Short mmCIF file of C-alpha atoms in Angstrom, two decimals:
data_model
loop_
_atom_site.label_atom_id
_atom_site.label_comp_id
_atom_site.label_asym_id
_atom_site.label_seq_id
_atom_site.Cartn_x
_atom_site.Cartn_y
_atom_site.Cartn_z
CA GLN A 30 227.64 -73.91 170.95
CA GLN A 31 229.11 -74.96 174.29
CA PRO A 32 231.61 -77.83 173.92
CA VAL A 33 230.39 -81.10 175.38
CA GLN A 34 232.58 -83.02 177.77
CA SER A 35 232.41 -86.70 178.58
CA PRO A 36 232.11 -88.33 180.96
CA GLN A 37 230.12 -85.98 183.18
CA ALA A 38 231.63 -87.57 186.27
CA VAL A 39 234.19 -90.23 187.09
CA ILE A 40 235.40 -91.89 190.29
CA LEU A 41 238.88 -93.41 190.44
CA ARG A 42 241.11 -95.13 192.90
CA GLU A 43 244.57 -93.69 193.44
CA GLY A 44 246.92 -94.90 190.72
CA GLU A 45 244.20 -95.44 188.11
CA ASP A 46 244.06 -93.65 184.78
CA ALA A 47 241.29 -91.52 183.29
CA VAL A 48 240.47 -89.82 180.00
CA ILE A 49 238.26 -86.75 179.67
CA ASN A 50 236.96 -85.76 176.26
CA CYS A 51 235.90 -82.39 174.89
CA SER A 52 233.93 -82.21 171.63
CA SER A 53 232.85 -79.13 169.75
CA SER A 54 230.27 -78.66 167.02
CA LYS A 55 232.35 -75.79 165.69
CA ALA A 56 235.94 -75.65 164.50
CA LEU A 57 238.54 -75.52 167.24
CA TYR A 58 241.78 -73.65 166.72
CA SER A 59 243.04 -73.96 170.23
CA VAL A 60 241.96 -75.67 173.42
CA HIS A 61 242.73 -74.81 177.03
CA TRP A 62 242.26 -77.16 179.96
CA TYR A 63 241.46 -76.01 183.50
CA ARG A 64 240.92 -77.70 186.85
CA GLN A 65 238.66 -76.33 189.55
CA LYS A 66 238.92 -77.63 193.07
CA HIS A 67 235.89 -77.44 195.31
CA GLY A 68 235.21 -73.90 196.46
CA GLU A 69 238.01 -72.44 194.36
CA ALA A 70 238.33 -70.70 191.00
CA PRO A 71 239.38 -72.66 187.89
CA VAL A 72 243.13 -72.86 187.35
CA PHE A 73 244.81 -73.16 183.97
CA LEU A 74 246.51 -76.50 183.23
CA MET A 75 247.65 -76.34 179.62
CA ILE A 76 246.97 -75.00 176.14
CA LEU A 77 247.05 -76.87 172.84
CA LEU A 78 247.46 -74.78 169.73
CA LYS A 79 247.96 -77.09 166.79
CA GLY A 80 246.07 -80.01 165.36
CA GLY A 81 247.39 -83.29 166.65
CA GLU A 82 249.50 -81.56 169.26
CA GLN A 83 250.04 -83.32 172.53
CA LYS A 84 251.32 -81.67 175.65
CA GLY A 85 252.11 -82.85 179.13
CA HIS A 86 252.04 -81.46 182.63
CA GLU A 87 253.40 -83.87 185.26
CA LYS A 88 251.26 -86.96 184.79
CA ILE A 89 248.55 -85.02 183.00
CA SER A 90 248.72 -84.76 179.24
CA ALA A 91 246.37 -83.78 176.46
CA SER A 92 245.84 -84.20 172.75
CA PHE A 93 244.06 -82.05 170.21
CA ASN A 94 242.58 -83.25 166.94
CA GLU A 95 241.29 -80.22 165.07
CA LYS A 96 239.84 -82.31 162.24
CA LYS A 97 237.60 -84.15 164.68
CA GLN A 98 237.05 -80.94 166.67
CA GLN A 99 238.03 -82.85 169.78
CA SER A 100 240.50 -82.68 172.61
CA SER A 101 241.23 -85.28 175.28
CA LEU A 102 242.85 -84.92 178.68
CA TYR A 103 244.76 -87.93 180.03
CA LEU A 104 245.35 -88.36 183.75
CA THR A 105 247.89 -91.07 184.48
CA ALA A 106 248.41 -92.76 187.84
CA SER A 107 245.91 -90.42 189.46
CA GLN A 108 246.60 -88.83 192.83
CA LEU A 109 244.18 -87.56 195.45
CA SER A 110 245.15 -84.02 194.45
CA TYR A 111 243.68 -84.58 190.98
CA SER A 112 240.14 -84.46 192.36
CA GLY A 113 238.10 -81.57 191.05
CA THR A 114 236.13 -80.45 188.04
CA TYR A 115 237.91 -80.26 184.70
CA PHE A 116 236.90 -77.86 181.96
CA CYS A 117 238.00 -77.41 178.40
CA GLY A 118 237.88 -73.87 177.06
CA THR A 119 238.25 -72.27 173.66
CA GLU A 120 237.98 -68.94 171.92
CA VAL A 121 235.30 -68.75 169.25
CA SER A 122 237.12 -68.11 166.00
CA GLY A 123 237.05 -64.51 164.77
CA THR A 124 235.75 -63.13 168.08
CA TYR A 125 237.01 -62.42 171.56
CA LYS A 126 234.34 -64.71 172.91
CA TYR A 127 235.72 -67.43 175.17
CA ILE A 128 233.57 -70.39 176.13
CA PHE A 129 233.93 -73.46 178.33
CA GLY A 130 232.78 -77.03 178.10
CA THR A 131 230.15 -78.62 180.29
CA GLY A 132 232.70 -79.89 182.81
CA THR A 133 233.76 -83.28 184.16
CA ARG A 134 233.74 -84.00 187.89
CA LEU A 135 236.60 -86.27 188.89
CA LYS A 136 237.03 -87.80 192.31
CA VAL A 137 240.05 -89.83 193.31
CA LEU A 138 239.65 -92.15 196.29
CA ALA A 139 242.43 -93.48 198.49
CA ASP B 25 251.13 -62.01 191.41
CA VAL B 26 248.17 -61.59 189.09
CA LYS B 27 244.88 -60.82 190.71
CA VAL B 28 241.20 -60.78 189.88
CA THR B 29 238.95 -59.76 192.75
CA GLN B 30 235.19 -59.87 193.11
CA SER B 31 233.27 -57.61 195.45
CA SER B 32 231.52 -60.31 197.45
CA ARG B 33 231.98 -64.03 198.07
CA TYR B 34 228.37 -64.53 199.16
CA LEU B 35 225.23 -62.50 198.53
CA VAL B 36 221.62 -63.01 199.52
CA LYS B 37 219.02 -60.90 197.71
CA ARG B 38 215.25 -60.79 197.38
CA THR B 39 213.34 -61.31 194.15
CA GLY B 40 213.01 -58.05 192.26
CA GLU B 41 216.06 -56.39 193.80
CA LYS B 42 218.72 -54.81 191.62
CA VAL B 43 222.03 -56.58 192.15
CA PHE B 44 225.53 -55.36 191.32
CA LEU B 45 228.49 -57.71 191.08
CA GLU B 46 231.85 -56.05 190.67
CA CYS B 47 235.08 -57.44 189.27
CA VAL B 48 238.49 -55.79 189.30
CA GLN B 49 241.71 -57.02 187.68
CA ASP B 50 245.20 -55.61 188.12
CA MET B 51 246.86 -57.16 185.06
CA ASP B 52 245.96 -54.47 182.51
CA HIS B 53 244.01 -57.08 180.54
CA GLU B 54 241.85 -56.00 177.65
CA ASN B 55 239.32 -58.84 177.89
CA MET B 56 236.96 -59.39 180.77
CA PHE B 57 234.21 -61.98 181.10
CA TRP B 58 231.28 -62.91 183.31
CA TYR B 59 230.24 -66.56 183.63
CA ARG B 60 227.71 -68.36 185.72
CA GLN B 61 228.37 -71.86 186.95
CA ASP B 62 225.60 -74.36 187.62
CA PRO B 63 225.91 -78.10 188.32
CA GLY B 64 225.94 -80.14 185.13
CA LEU B 65 226.02 -77.06 182.90
CA GLY B 66 229.63 -76.03 183.30
CA LEU B 67 230.60 -72.39 182.87
CA ARG B 68 228.24 -70.41 180.68
CA LEU B 69 229.20 -67.04 179.27
CA ILE B 70 226.88 -64.17 180.16
CA TYR B 71 228.69 -61.12 178.76
CA PHE B 72 232.19 -60.15 177.82
CA SER B 73 234.10 -56.99 177.00
CA TYR B 74 237.25 -56.51 174.93
CA ASP B 75 237.71 -52.80 175.62
CA VAL B 76 236.46 -49.98 177.80
CA LYS B 77 232.79 -49.23 177.11
CA MET B 78 232.58 -52.21 174.74
CA LYS B 79 230.36 -55.14 175.60
CA GLU B 80 229.21 -58.24 173.79
CA LYS B 81 226.50 -60.73 174.65
CA GLY B 82 227.50 -64.22 175.57
CA ASP B 83 225.31 -67.29 175.41
CA ILE B 84 222.90 -66.41 178.25
CA PRO B 85 222.59 -62.59 178.51
CA GLU B 86 218.87 -62.45 179.29
CA GLY B 87 218.16 -60.74 182.60
CA TYR B 88 221.68 -59.30 182.87
CA SER B 89 223.51 -56.19 181.81
CA VAL B 90 227.12 -55.07 182.19
CA SER B 91 229.19 -51.95 182.50
CA ARG B 92 232.82 -51.30 181.76
CA GLU B 93 233.75 -47.68 182.42
CA LYS B 94 237.38 -48.39 183.30
CA LYS B 95 239.74 -50.98 181.89
CA GLU B 96 240.27 -52.73 185.20
CA ARG B 97 236.62 -52.94 186.27
CA PHE B 98 233.74 -54.96 184.83
CA SER B 99 230.35 -54.95 186.54
CA LEU B 100 227.50 -57.39 186.15
CA ILE B 101 224.02 -56.08 186.88
CA LEU B 102 220.89 -58.06 187.56
CA GLU B 103 218.17 -55.50 186.87
CA SER B 104 215.47 -57.41 188.73
CA ALA B 105 216.79 -60.51 190.43
CA SER B 106 214.83 -63.73 190.05
CA THR B 107 215.18 -67.07 191.79
CA ASN B 108 216.52 -68.72 188.63
CA GLN B 109 219.51 -66.41 188.85
CA THR B 110 220.66 -68.14 192.01
CA SER B 111 224.10 -69.37 190.98
CA MET B 112 227.85 -69.03 191.29
CA TYR B 113 229.15 -66.08 189.26
CA LEU B 114 232.74 -66.06 188.08
CA CYS B 115 234.63 -63.17 186.57
CA ALA B 116 237.69 -63.72 184.39
CA SER B 117 240.17 -61.63 182.46
CA SER B 118 242.70 -62.27 179.72
CA THR B 119 244.92 -60.36 177.38
CA LEU B 120 244.00 -59.92 173.73
CA GLY B 121 244.59 -63.04 171.67
CA ALA B 122 243.19 -65.61 174.04
CA THR B 123 244.42 -68.27 171.67
CA LYS B 124 247.68 -68.21 173.50
CA GLU B 125 246.84 -66.63 176.81
CA THR B 126 245.03 -68.20 179.68
CA GLN B 127 242.06 -66.80 181.50
CA TYR B 128 242.51 -65.66 185.09
CA PHE B 129 239.56 -66.08 187.39
CA GLY B 130 238.28 -64.31 190.45
CA PRO B 131 237.19 -66.33 193.50
CA GLY B 132 233.52 -66.22 192.52
CA THR B 133 230.35 -64.81 194.07
CA ARG B 134 227.71 -67.22 195.26
CA LEU B 135 224.36 -65.48 194.85
CA LEU B 136 221.17 -66.67 196.46
CA VAL B 137 217.92 -65.02 195.37
CA LEU B 138 214.99 -65.62 197.70
#
């Protein structure tokens, strides 16, 4: 039931772009994205509520395709501060149950 | 500033011990959650609660129990700790209707069971 993220890990140079995908076997009605830096708790980045919606946060944006049950996170012109583990999260429809994806470790090198 | 606190940052316990992990939030949130985090497996839901004295199993409840006697406090109990419960444990809270609201996390408890 846990959403699957891909890739599991990615290494970038500063200024490069990356895409992180989140796929669910069940219907998604909303998707949250979080970033967790090493040794810290996950921190909320953004929420997508509607199918096809795209939102942005600085140079980080995301899209949500509810028909494909997928969401993607786009990191543009990556900075060293983008390093961390990224998680997608969603509430299971009809419940208060909230689950996270498998995570993607991202490292940006100078 | 919103706050979720966990009773310990690091714990070392012996196999078979009873372990209590406590979580307190000051945001008057209805929902509280316990997750464990392991490399390559992401955050997996152990138990959650949407009201005082209410609890629901998550995806990996075996070997764990929970208690929610007060709205602000959610405890995770390992009845008889085992080495495969060595992990990072994260508590989170959110208001009802998580579709629009984010989850707020505590700093985590890193548990080592010997």
